[in-house]
Coordinates of C-alpha atoms in Angstrom, one line a residue:
M13 CA 4.5 -8.5 16.0
I14 CA 5.1 -4.7 16.7
P15 CA 8.9 -4.0 17.1
V16 CA 9.8 -3.6 20.7
P17 CA 12.1 -0.7 20.2
L18 CA 9.4 1.2 18.6
L19 CA 6.9 0.4 21.2
V20 CA 9.5 1.4 24.0
C21 CA 10.3 4.7 22.3
V22 CA 6.5 5.6 21.9
M23 CA 5.6 4.7 25.4
G24 CA 8.7 6.3 26.9
G25 CA 8.1 9.5 25.0
W26 CA 4.5 9.8 26.2
C27 CA 5.5 9.0 29.7
A28 CA 8.0 11.8 29.6
V29 CA 5.6 14.3 28.2
Y30 CA 2.8 13.4 30.7
L31 CA 5.2 13.3 33.6
T32 CA 6.6 16.8 32.7
D33 CA 3.1 18.2 32.2
T34 CA 1.9 16.8 35.6
L35 CA 5.1 18.3 37.4
L36 CA 4.7 21.7 35.9
K37 CA 1.0 21.8 36.7
S38 CA 1.5 20.7 40.3
S39 CA 4.2 23.4 40.8
V40 CA 3.1 26.4 42.8
K41 CA 5.9 28.5 41.1
H42 CA 5.5 27.4 37.5
R43 CA 1.8 26.4 37.2
I44 CA 0.3 29.8 36.1
R45 CA 3.1 30.6 33.8
Y46 CA 2.9 27.0 32.2
E47 CA -0.9 27.1 31.8
S48 CA -0.7 30.6 30.2
W49 CA 2.0 29.5 27.9
L50 CA -0.1 26.5 26.8
A51 CA -3.3 28.5 26.4
G52 CA -1.4 31.2 24.4
R53 CA -0.3 28.7 21.9
G54 CA -3.6 26.6 21.7
L55 CA -2.0 23.5 23.1
M56 CA -3.8 20.9 25.1
L57 CA -2.2 17.8 26.7
S58 CA -3.8 14.6 28.0
P59 CA -2.5 11.0 28.3
F60 CA -1.4 9.9 24.8
H61 CA -3.0 12.9 23.2
V62 CA -1.7 16.3 22.3
R63 CA -3.9 18.8 20.5
W64 CA -3.0 22.3 18.9
Q65 CA -5.8 24.8 17.8
T66 CA -5.4 28.1 16.1
T67 CA -7.4 30.8 14.4
M68 CA -4.7 31.8 12.0
F69 CA -6.2 30.0 9.0
N70 CA -9.8 31.5 9.5
R71 CA -9.1 34.2 6.9
L72 CA -7.9 31.6 4.5
F73 CA -11.1 29.7 5.0
A74 CA -13.3 32.6 4.5
Y75 CA -11.4 33.6 1.3
C76 CA -12.0 30.2 -0.1
A77 CA -15.6 30.2 0.7
R78 CA -16.2 33.3 -1.3
I79 CA -14.6 32.0 -4.5
N80 CA -17.2 31.5 -7.2
P81 CA -20.4 31.1 -5.0
R82 CA -22.4 29.3 -7.9
A83 CA -19.6 26.8 -8.7
Q84 CA -19.2 26.1 -4.9
Y85 CA -23.0 25.7 -4.6
L86 CA -22.8 22.9 -7.3
W87 CA -19.6 21.5 -5.7
F88 CA -21.1 21.0 -2.2
N89 CA -24.4 19.8 -3.5
S90 CA -22.4 17.2 -5.3
G91 CA -20.7 16.4 -2.1
L92 CA -24.1 16.0 -0.4
V93 CA -25.3 13.5 -3.0
F94 CA -21.9 11.5 -2.7
G95 CA -22.1 11.5 1.1
V96 CA -25.6 10.0 1.0
V97 CA -24.7 7.3 -1.4
A98 CA -21.4 6.7 0.4
M99 CA -23.2 6.3 3.6
V100 CA -25.2 3.4 2.0
G101 CA -22.2 2.1 0.2
S102 CA -20.1 2.1 3.2
V103 CA -22.6 -0.2 5.0
V104 CA -22.8 -2.7 2.1
L105 CA -18.9 -2.7 1.9
L106 CA -18.6 -3.2 5.7
I107 CA -21.1 -6.1 5.5
R108 CA -19.2 -7.7 2.6
T109 CA -15.7 -7.3 4.5
L110 CA -17.2 -8.9 7.5
Q111 CA -18.3 -11.8 5.4
Q112 CA -14.9 -12.2 3.9
T113 CA -13.2 -12.0 7.3
L114 CA -15.5 -14.7 8.8
A115 CA -14.8 -16.8 5.7
Q116 CA -11.1 -16.3 6.1
M117 CA -11.3 -17.2 9.8
T118 CA -12.7 -20.6 8.7
S119 CA -10.4 -21.2 5.8
D120 CA -6.8 -22.4 5.7
N121 CA -6.1 -20.3 2.5
P122 CA -3.8 -17.4 3.5
R123 CA -4.5 -15.6 0.3
M124 CA -8.1 -14.7 1.1
G125 CA -6.8 -11.9 3.4
N126 CA -5.3 -10.2 0.4
Q127 CA -8.7 -10.1 -1.4
Q128 CA -10.4 -7.8 1.3
T129 CA -11.1 -4.2 0.2
L130 CA -10.7 -2.8 3.8
Q131 CA -8.0 -4.1 6.2
V132 CA -7.1 -3.0 9.6
V133 CA -3.6 -1.5 9.5
V134 CA -1.3 -2.1 12.4
P135 CA 2.2 -0.6 12.3
G136 CA 4.9 -3.1 12.6
I137 CA 2.6 -6.1 11.5
N138 CA 1.0 -5.4 8.2
L139 CA 2.5 -2.0 7.8
P140 CA 6.4 -2.1 7.4
T141 CA 8.0 0.2 9.8
S142 CA 10.3 1.5 7.0
Q143 CA 7.1 3.0 5.5
L144 CA 5.7 4.6 8.7
A145 CA 6.6 8.1 7.5
Y146 CA 4.5 7.7 4.2
F147 CA 1.7 6.5 6.3
F148 CA 1.6 9.3 8.7
M149 CA 2.1 12.0 6.1
A150 CA -0.6 10.7 4.0
L151 CA -2.9 10.3 6.9
L152 CA -2.3 13.8 8.0
L153 CA -2.7 15.3 4.6
S154 CA -6.1 13.4 4.2
G155 CA -7.3 14.8 7.6
V156 CA -6.3 18.3 6.7
I157 CA -8.2 18.1 3.3
H158 CA -11.1 16.5 5.1
E159 CA -11.4 19.3 7.7
L160 CA -10.8 21.9 5.0
G161 CA -14.0 20.7 3.4
H162 CA -16.0 21.1 6.6
A163 CA -14.6 24.5 7.3
V164 CA -15.4 26.0 3.8
A165 CA -18.8 24.3 3.7
A166 CA -19.7 25.8 7.1
L167 CA -18.7 29.3 6.2
R168 CA -20.8 29.1 3.0
E169 CA -23.8 28.1 5.2
Q170 CA -23.1 31.1 7.6
V171 CA -21.7 28.8 10.4
R172 CA -18.8 30.5 12.2
V173 CA -15.5 28.5 12.4
N174 CA -14.0 28.9 15.8
G175 CA -10.7 27.4 14.8
F176 CA -8.6 24.8 13.1
G177 CA -6.3 22.3 14.7
I178 CA -4.1 19.2 14.6
F179 CA -3.8 16.5 17.1
V180 CA -1.6 13.4 17.7
F181 CA -3.3 10.4 19.5
V182 CA -0.5 7.9 20.5
V183 CA 1.2 7.9 17.1
Y184 CA -1.7 8.7 14.8
P185 CA -2.1 12.2 13.5
G186 CA -5.3 14.0 12.5
A187 CA -7.0 17.3 12.1
F188 CA -10.2 19.0 13.2
V189 CA -12.2 22.2 12.9
D190 CA -14.2 23.7 15.8
L191 CA -17.6 25.0 14.5
F192 CA -19.9 27.3 16.4
T193 CA -22.7 24.9 17.7
T194 CA -25.4 27.6 18.0
H195 CA -25.0 28.5 14.3
L196 CA -24.9 25.0 13.2
N197 CA -28.2 24.1 15.2
I198 CA -30.4 26.9 13.6
I199 CA -29.6 26.2 10.0
S200 CA -31.8 23.7 7.9
P201 CA -31.1 20.0 7.8
V202 CA -30.0 20.2 4.1
Q203 CA -27.5 22.9 5.0
Q204 CA -26.2 20.7 7.8
L205 CA -26.0 17.8 5.5
R206 CA -23.8 19.8 3.0
I207 CA -21.5 20.6 5.9
F208 CA -21.3 17.1 7.3
C209 CA -20.8 15.5 3.8
A210 CA -18.1 17.9 2.8
G211 CA -15.3 16.0 4.6
V212 CA -15.8 12.6 3.0
W213 CA -16.6 14.4 -0.4
H214 CA -13.1 16.1 -0.3
N215 CA -11.4 12.8 0.8
F216 CA -12.9 11.3 -2.2
V217 CA -11.8 14.0 -4.5
L218 CA -8.3 13.7 -3.0
C219 CA -8.2 10.1 -3.7
L220 CA -9.1 10.7 -7.2
A221 CA -6.5 13.5 -7.5
A222 CA -3.7 11.3 -6.2
L223 CA -4.8 8.4 -8.4
A224 CA -4.7 10.7 -11.5
F225 CA -1.2 12.0 -10.4
L226 CA 0.0 8.5 -10.0
F227 CA -1.2 7.6 -13.5
L228 CA 0.3 10.7 -15.1
L229 CA 3.6 10.5 -13.1
P230 CA 5.5 9.2 -16.1
I231 CA 4.4 12.4 -18.1
F232 CA 5.2 14.7 -15.3
L233 CA 8.7 13.2 -14.9
F234 CA 9.4 12.6 -18.5
P235 CA 12.0 15.5 -19.0
V236 CA 14.1 14.0 -16.2
Y237 CA 13.2 10.4 -16.0
S238 CA 12.6 7.8 -18.8
T239 CA 10.2 4.7 -18.6
G240 CA 9.8 1.7 -20.7
G241 CA 13.4 0.8 -21.0
G242 CA 13.5 -1.8 -18.2
A243 CA 13.1 -2.0 -14.5
L244 CA 15.6 0.1 -12.4
V245 CA 16.9 -1.7 -9.3
S246 CA 16.6 0.8 -6.4
E247 CA 17.3 -1.6 -3.5
V248 CA 18.7 -5.1 -2.9
V249 CA 18.1 -6.9 0.4
Q250 CA 21.4 -7.7 2.0
G251 CA 22.0 -11.5 2.1
A252 CA 19.0 -12.3 -0.2
A253 CA 18.9 -14.3 -3.4
A254 CA 20.0 -11.3 -5.6
D255 CA 22.9 -10.1 -3.5
G256 CA 26.4 -10.9 -4.2
P257 CA 29.2 -10.0 -6.5
R258 CA 27.4 -11.5 -9.6
G259 CA 24.0 -10.5 -8.4
L260 CA 22.0 -7.3 -8.9
S261 CA 23.3 -3.9 -7.7
V262 CA 21.4 -0.6 -7.1
G263 CA 21.3 1.2 -10.5
D264 CA 21.2 -2.0 -12.7
I265 CA 18.5 -2.0 -15.3
V266 CA 16.7 -5.3 -15.7
V267 CA 15.5 -5.9 -19.3
G268 CA 14.7 -9.6 -19.4
L269 CA 14.0 -12.7 -17.4
E270 CA 14.9 -15.7 -19.6
D271 CA 12.9 -15.0 -22.9
C272 CA 10.5 -12.8 -21.1
P273 CA 11.2 -9.1 -21.8
V274 CA 10.9 -6.8 -19.0
K275 CA 10.1 -3.1 -19.7
G276 CA 8.9 -2.1 -16.2
V277 CA 8.0 -3.3 -12.7
E278 CA 4.7 -4.8 -13.9
D279 CA 6.6 -6.9 -16.5
W280 CA 9.0 -8.1 -13.8
S281 CA 6.2 -9.4 -11.7
S282 CA 4.2 -11.0 -14.5
C283 CA 7.5 -12.7 -15.8
L284 CA 8.3 -14.2 -12.4
S285 CA 4.7 -15.3 -12.0
H286 CA 4.8 -16.9 -15.5
L287 CA 8.1 -18.6 -14.8
S288 CA 7.1 -20.0 -11.6
H289 CA 3.9 -21.6 -13.0
S290 CA 5.5 -22.9 -16.3
P291 CA 7.9 -25.8 -16.8
Q292 CA 11.5 -25.1 -16.6
T293 CA 12.9 -23.7 -19.8
G294 CA 15.9 -25.5 -21.5
Y295 CA 19.0 -24.1 -23.3
C296 CA 20.3 -24.9 -26.7
V297 CA 24.0 -26.0 -26.3
P298 CA 26.3 -27.5 -29.1
S299 CA 26.5 -31.4 -28.9
S300 CA 30.3 -31.0 -29.1
S301 CA 30.3 -29.3 -25.6
L302 CA 28.8 -32.2 -23.9
Q303 CA 31.8 -33.8 -22.3
P304 CA 31.4 -37.2 -20.7
S305 CA 33.7 -36.2 -17.9
W306 CA 31.0 -33.9 -16.5
A307 CA 28.8 -36.8 -15.6
H308 CA 29.8 -37.7 -12.0
G309 CA 28.3 -41.0 -11.6
R310 CA 24.6 -42.1 -12.3
A311 CA 21.7 -39.7 -11.4
F312 CA 19.9 -40.4 -8.2
K313 CA 16.2 -39.5 -7.3
R314 CA 15.4 -36.9 -4.9
L315 CA 12.5 -37.2 -2.2
D316 CA 10.1 -35.3 -4.5
G317 CA 10.9 -37.5 -7.5
T318 CA 13.1 -35.4 -9.5
F319 CA 16.7 -36.3 -10.3
D320 CA 20.1 -34.9 -9.4
C321 CA 23.6 -35.8 -10.6
C322 CA 25.8 -33.3 -8.8
S323 CA 26.6 -34.8 -5.4
N324 CA 29.4 -32.3 -4.4
N325 CA 27.2 -29.3 -3.7
S326 CA 29.2 -27.2 -6.1
L327 CA 28.1 -23.6 -6.4
T328 CA 29.3 -23.5 -10.0
D329 CA 27.9 -26.8 -11.4
L330 CA 24.3 -27.8 -12.0
C331 CA 22.6 -31.1 -13.1
F332 CA 21.1 -30.9 -16.5
S333 CA 19.0 -33.5 -18.4
Y334 CA 18.7 -34.0 -22.1
M335 CA 17.5 -36.6 -24.6
K336 CA 20.1 -38.8 -26.1
P337 CA 21.5 -37.4 -29.3
Q338 CA 21.5 -40.9 -30.9
G339 CA 18.2 -41.6 -32.6
K340 CA 15.3 -39.1 -32.9
N341 CA 12.8 -41.5 -31.5
S342 CA 14.8 -42.2 -28.3
K343 CA 12.9 -41.5 -25.2
E344 CA 15.8 -42.1 -22.8
R345 CA 17.2 -39.1 -20.9
E346 CA 20.7 -38.4 -19.9
Y347 CA 21.9 -36.5 -16.8
A348 CA 25.2 -34.5 -16.6
C349 CA 26.7 -32.2 -14.0
M350 CA 28.0 -29.1 -16.1
P351 CA 29.4 -25.8 -15.3
V352 CA 26.2 -23.8 -15.4
R353 CA 27.5 -20.3 -16.3
K354 CA 29.6 -21.7 -19.3
M355 CA 26.7 -23.8 -20.6
V356 CA 23.9 -21.2 -20.6
T357 CA 25.7 -17.9 -21.2
G358 CA 24.6 -16.5 -24.5
T359 CA 22.6 -19.6 -25.4
Q360 CA 19.1 -19.7 -26.8
V361 CA 16.1 -20.9 -24.7
C362 CA 14.1 -24.0 -25.9
R363 CA 11.2 -26.2 -24.9
T364 CA 11.9 -29.1 -27.2
A365 CA 14.9 -30.4 -29.1
E366 CA 13.2 -29.2 -32.4
D367 CA 13.6 -25.5 -31.0
C368 CA 17.3 -25.9 -31.2
T369 CA 17.6 -27.4 -34.7
A370 CA 15.3 -24.8 -36.2
H371 CA 17.3 -21.8 -35.2
T372 CA 21.0 -22.9 -35.7
E373 CA 23.0 -24.8 -38.2
V374 CA 25.3 -26.2 -35.5
A375 CA 24.2 -29.6 -34.1
S376 CA 22.7 -28.6 -30.8
I377 CA 20.8 -30.2 -27.9
C378 CA 18.1 -28.8 -25.6
V379 CA 19.4 -29.4 -22.1
T380 CA 17.1 -28.6 -19.1
P381 CA 18.2 -27.9 -15.5
S382 CA 17.2 -30.8 -13.3
L383 CA 15.7 -29.1 -10.2
E384 CA 13.4 -29.8 -7.3
N385 CA 9.7 -29.1 -7.8
Q386 CA 8.8 -25.4 -7.7
T387 CA 12.6 -24.4 -8.0
R388 CA 13.5 -22.7 -11.2
F389 CA 16.7 -21.6 -12.8
I390 CA 16.4 -18.0 -14.1
R391 CA 18.7 -15.9 -16.1
V392 CA 18.3 -12.3 -15.3
T393 CA 19.5 -9.9 -18.1
H394 CA 20.8 -6.5 -16.9
P395 CA 23.3 -5.2 -19.4
P396 CA 26.1 -4.3 -19.7
N397 CA 26.7 -6.9 -17.0
T398 CA 26.7 -10.6 -17.6
H399 CA 23.6 -12.7 -16.7
M400 CA 22.7 -13.1 -13.0
L401 CA 22.0 -16.7 -12.5
F402 CA 19.3 -17.6 -10.0
V403 CA 18.2 -20.9 -8.8
G404 CA 15.4 -21.0 -6.3
Y405 CA 11.8 -20.3 -5.8
P406 CA 10.8 -17.3 -8.0
P407 CA 8.9 -15.3 -5.4
H408 CA 12.2 -15.1 -3.4
L409 CA 13.8 -13.2 -6.2
Q410 CA 10.9 -10.8 -6.1
Y411 CA 11.1 -10.0 -2.5
A412 CA 15.0 -9.7 -2.8
V413 CA 15.0 -6.5 -4.8
S414 CA 12.9 -3.3 -5.1
L415 CA 12.5 -1.8 -8.5
T416 CA 11.1 1.3 -10.2
N417 CA 9.9 2.1 -13.8
F418 CA 11.8 5.4 -13.7
V419 CA 15.4 5.6 -15.0
P420 CA 17.2 9.0 -14.4
R421 CA 18.2 10.8 -17.6
F422 CA 21.0 12.6 -15.7
S423 CA 23.5 11.2 -13.2
F424 CA 22.9 13.8 -10.6
L425 CA 19.2 12.7 -10.2
H426 CA 18.3 10.6 -7.2
L427 CA 16.9 7.2 -7.8
D428 CA 14.4 7.4 -4.9
L429 CA 12.4 10.6 -6.0
P430 CA 10.1 8.7 -8.3
V431 CA 9.7 5.9 -5.7
F432 CA 8.9 8.4 -3.0
L433 CA 6.3 10.1 -5.2
E434 CA 4.7 6.6 -6.2
T435 CA 4.6 5.4 -2.6
F436 CA 3.2 8.5 -1.2
C437 CA 0.5 8.7 -3.8
K438 CA -0.4 5.1 -3.1
Y439 CA -0.8 5.7 0.5
V440 CA -2.9 8.9 -0.1
V441 CA -5.2 6.9 -2.5
S442 CA -5.6 4.1 0.1
L443 CA -5.9 6.3 3.2
S444 CA -8.0 9.1 1.9
G445 CA -10.3 6.5 0.2
A446 CA -10.6 4.6 3.5
L447 CA -11.4 7.8 5.4
A448 CA -14.2 8.6 2.9
V449 CA -15.6 5.2 3.5
V450 CA -15.2 4.9 7.3
N451 CA -16.3 8.5 8.1
S452 CA -19.6 7.8 5.9
V453 CA -20.6 4.8 8.3
P454 CA -23.5 5.8 10.4
C455 CA -21.6 5.3 13.6
F456 CA -21.4 7.3 16.8
A457 CA -18.7 10.0 17.0
L458 CA -18.1 9.8 13.3
D459 CA -19.3 12.1 10.5
G460 CA -21.8 9.4 9.6
Q461 CA -23.7 10.1 12.8
W462 CA -24.4 13.7 12.0
M463 CA -25.1 12.9 8.3
L464 CA -27.7 10.4 9.3
N465 CA -29.4 12.6 11.7
A466 CA -29.5 15.5 9.2
L467 CA -30.7 13.1 6.5
L468 CA -33.5 11.8 8.7
E469 CA -34.6 15.4 9.7
A470 CA -34.7 16.4 5.9
T471 CA -36.6 13.3 4.7
L472 CA -38.7 11.9 7.6
V473 CA -40.2 15.0 8.9
T474 CA -43.5 14.7 6.9
V475 CA -43.6 10.8 7.4
V476 CA -42.7 10.7 11.1
T477 CA -43.8 13.8 12.6
D478 CA -42.8 13.2 16.1
R479 CA -39.2 14.4 16.6
Q480 CA -38.5 11.6 19.5
R481 CA -39.5 8.9 17.1
R482 CA -37.3 10.2 14.5
E483 CA -34.4 10.4 17.0
L484 CA -35.2 6.8 18.2
I485 CA -34.9 5.6 14.5
G486 CA -31.7 7.3 14.2
F487 CA -30.3 6.0 17.5
F488 CA -31.0 2.3 16.5
L489 CA -29.6 3.0 13.0
L490 CA -26.4 4.4 14.5
L491 CA -26.2 1.4 17.0
A492 CA -26.4 -1.0 14.2
G493 CA -23.7 0.9 12.2
S494 CA -21.4 1.1 15.3
A495 CA -21.8 -2.5 16.0
L496 CA -21.1 -3.3 12.3
L497 CA -17.9 -1.2 12.4
A498 CA -16.7 -2.4 15.8
A499 CA -17.1 -6.0 14.6
N500 CA -15.0 -5.3 11.5
V501 CA -12.3 -3.6 13.5
A502 CA -12.2 -6.3 16.3
L503 CA -12.1 -9.3 13.8
G504 CA -9.6 -7.4 11.6
L505 CA -7.3 -6.8 14.6
W506 CA -7.6 -10.4 15.6
M507 CA -6.8 -11.6 12.0
V508 CA -3.8 -9.4 11.7
T509 CA -2.3 -10.0 15.2
A510 CA -3.4 -13.6 16.1
R511 CA -2.7 -15.3 12.7

């Protein structure tokens, strides 16, 4: 659920702003001066909404509109084609998302929600509060680039831009451009379509640019950060499975999980997934090291059918099973409670007894930790430190640490810079792509409304000559698109909050 302190801060802040605004506007002494101050700075206040508008960027927009007119003509025509395709594609995507949501509502499989392309984002529920800054910065950048596209396209089509602004609604930031409506209404439908499609087109381009930057980030940071030498630990959750004096620490470089090499974060995740779905690995230990005194009584069966032989809940001992050394054809297993770190440090992994005899001349036995189902024993290699020994459910180890592919070449470099760039780019890709899709939907109050109206005027004027009929067709299409988007948002919110 949404964190109560965050909700209290947001509500308290807006109440204070609105109360101050109301008091100043109702004051006979300060009202005129206060309203003049707001107007002079382009500020507008209303409940849970603050808006700032300025003309200071109009010259910049005009300069951008004059750069290489022919190239810009091709650029915005490409945006027109993309906008029309995106309008159809967004409807198909919303229909598919709605089907997936309905299927998830009737299914008991929690993983189906992760397969959806579009998901409703609620801060504090499916968006970690620790990443709200990334979310709002990426959302603001996506909104500014979106409106920049509208402004430059409008000036190219001889439509005046009255101003550019930024707003905050509750906690969500955004941007807007104020276009001169009279100019906008007298240009042709194709010109209008170029202007209306420019926003989603620039969001799509921003998404591709952020994706390319994310892909090329190792090259950009190569002079100061290296990659491919392991996964660098950037954060360890306090009290989690990897925390402790013999656990992982910030700055450690993980290079292996058992016999699975780790060259980066992707290898870390794939190795853990492989180990969690594979049988427990064993370890080759010399036969002479098996001391009978380590077997504390007979092994007893757990409720899940597995065996345990350490009844003292020791933090240093672990129950191992192995085949009896006498007789190669023996099928009888022995169980012994052994000091785990002494037994597995520096030993080779094995799957069968033959793996041990093939790689060493010393008589060795393959011993396997006897653990509960889905529980695994994993050695984490992070030199120059000794192995970190983990016993538990492998996904718990994955959630216990945050890692990065980038290892600083110099000690003064910050570990979090690549993490910041990676995370920010991922949010820009997600949010800018989502804005391109959502704004393309033929829905009231979105760009899709004006895109659809301009498209109908440009294509149906010879087929449906009556303007009122064309408007009626557009109205019903907008109504259907609005209902589709509303259904996705409503059901998405219910899935996120109710379940």
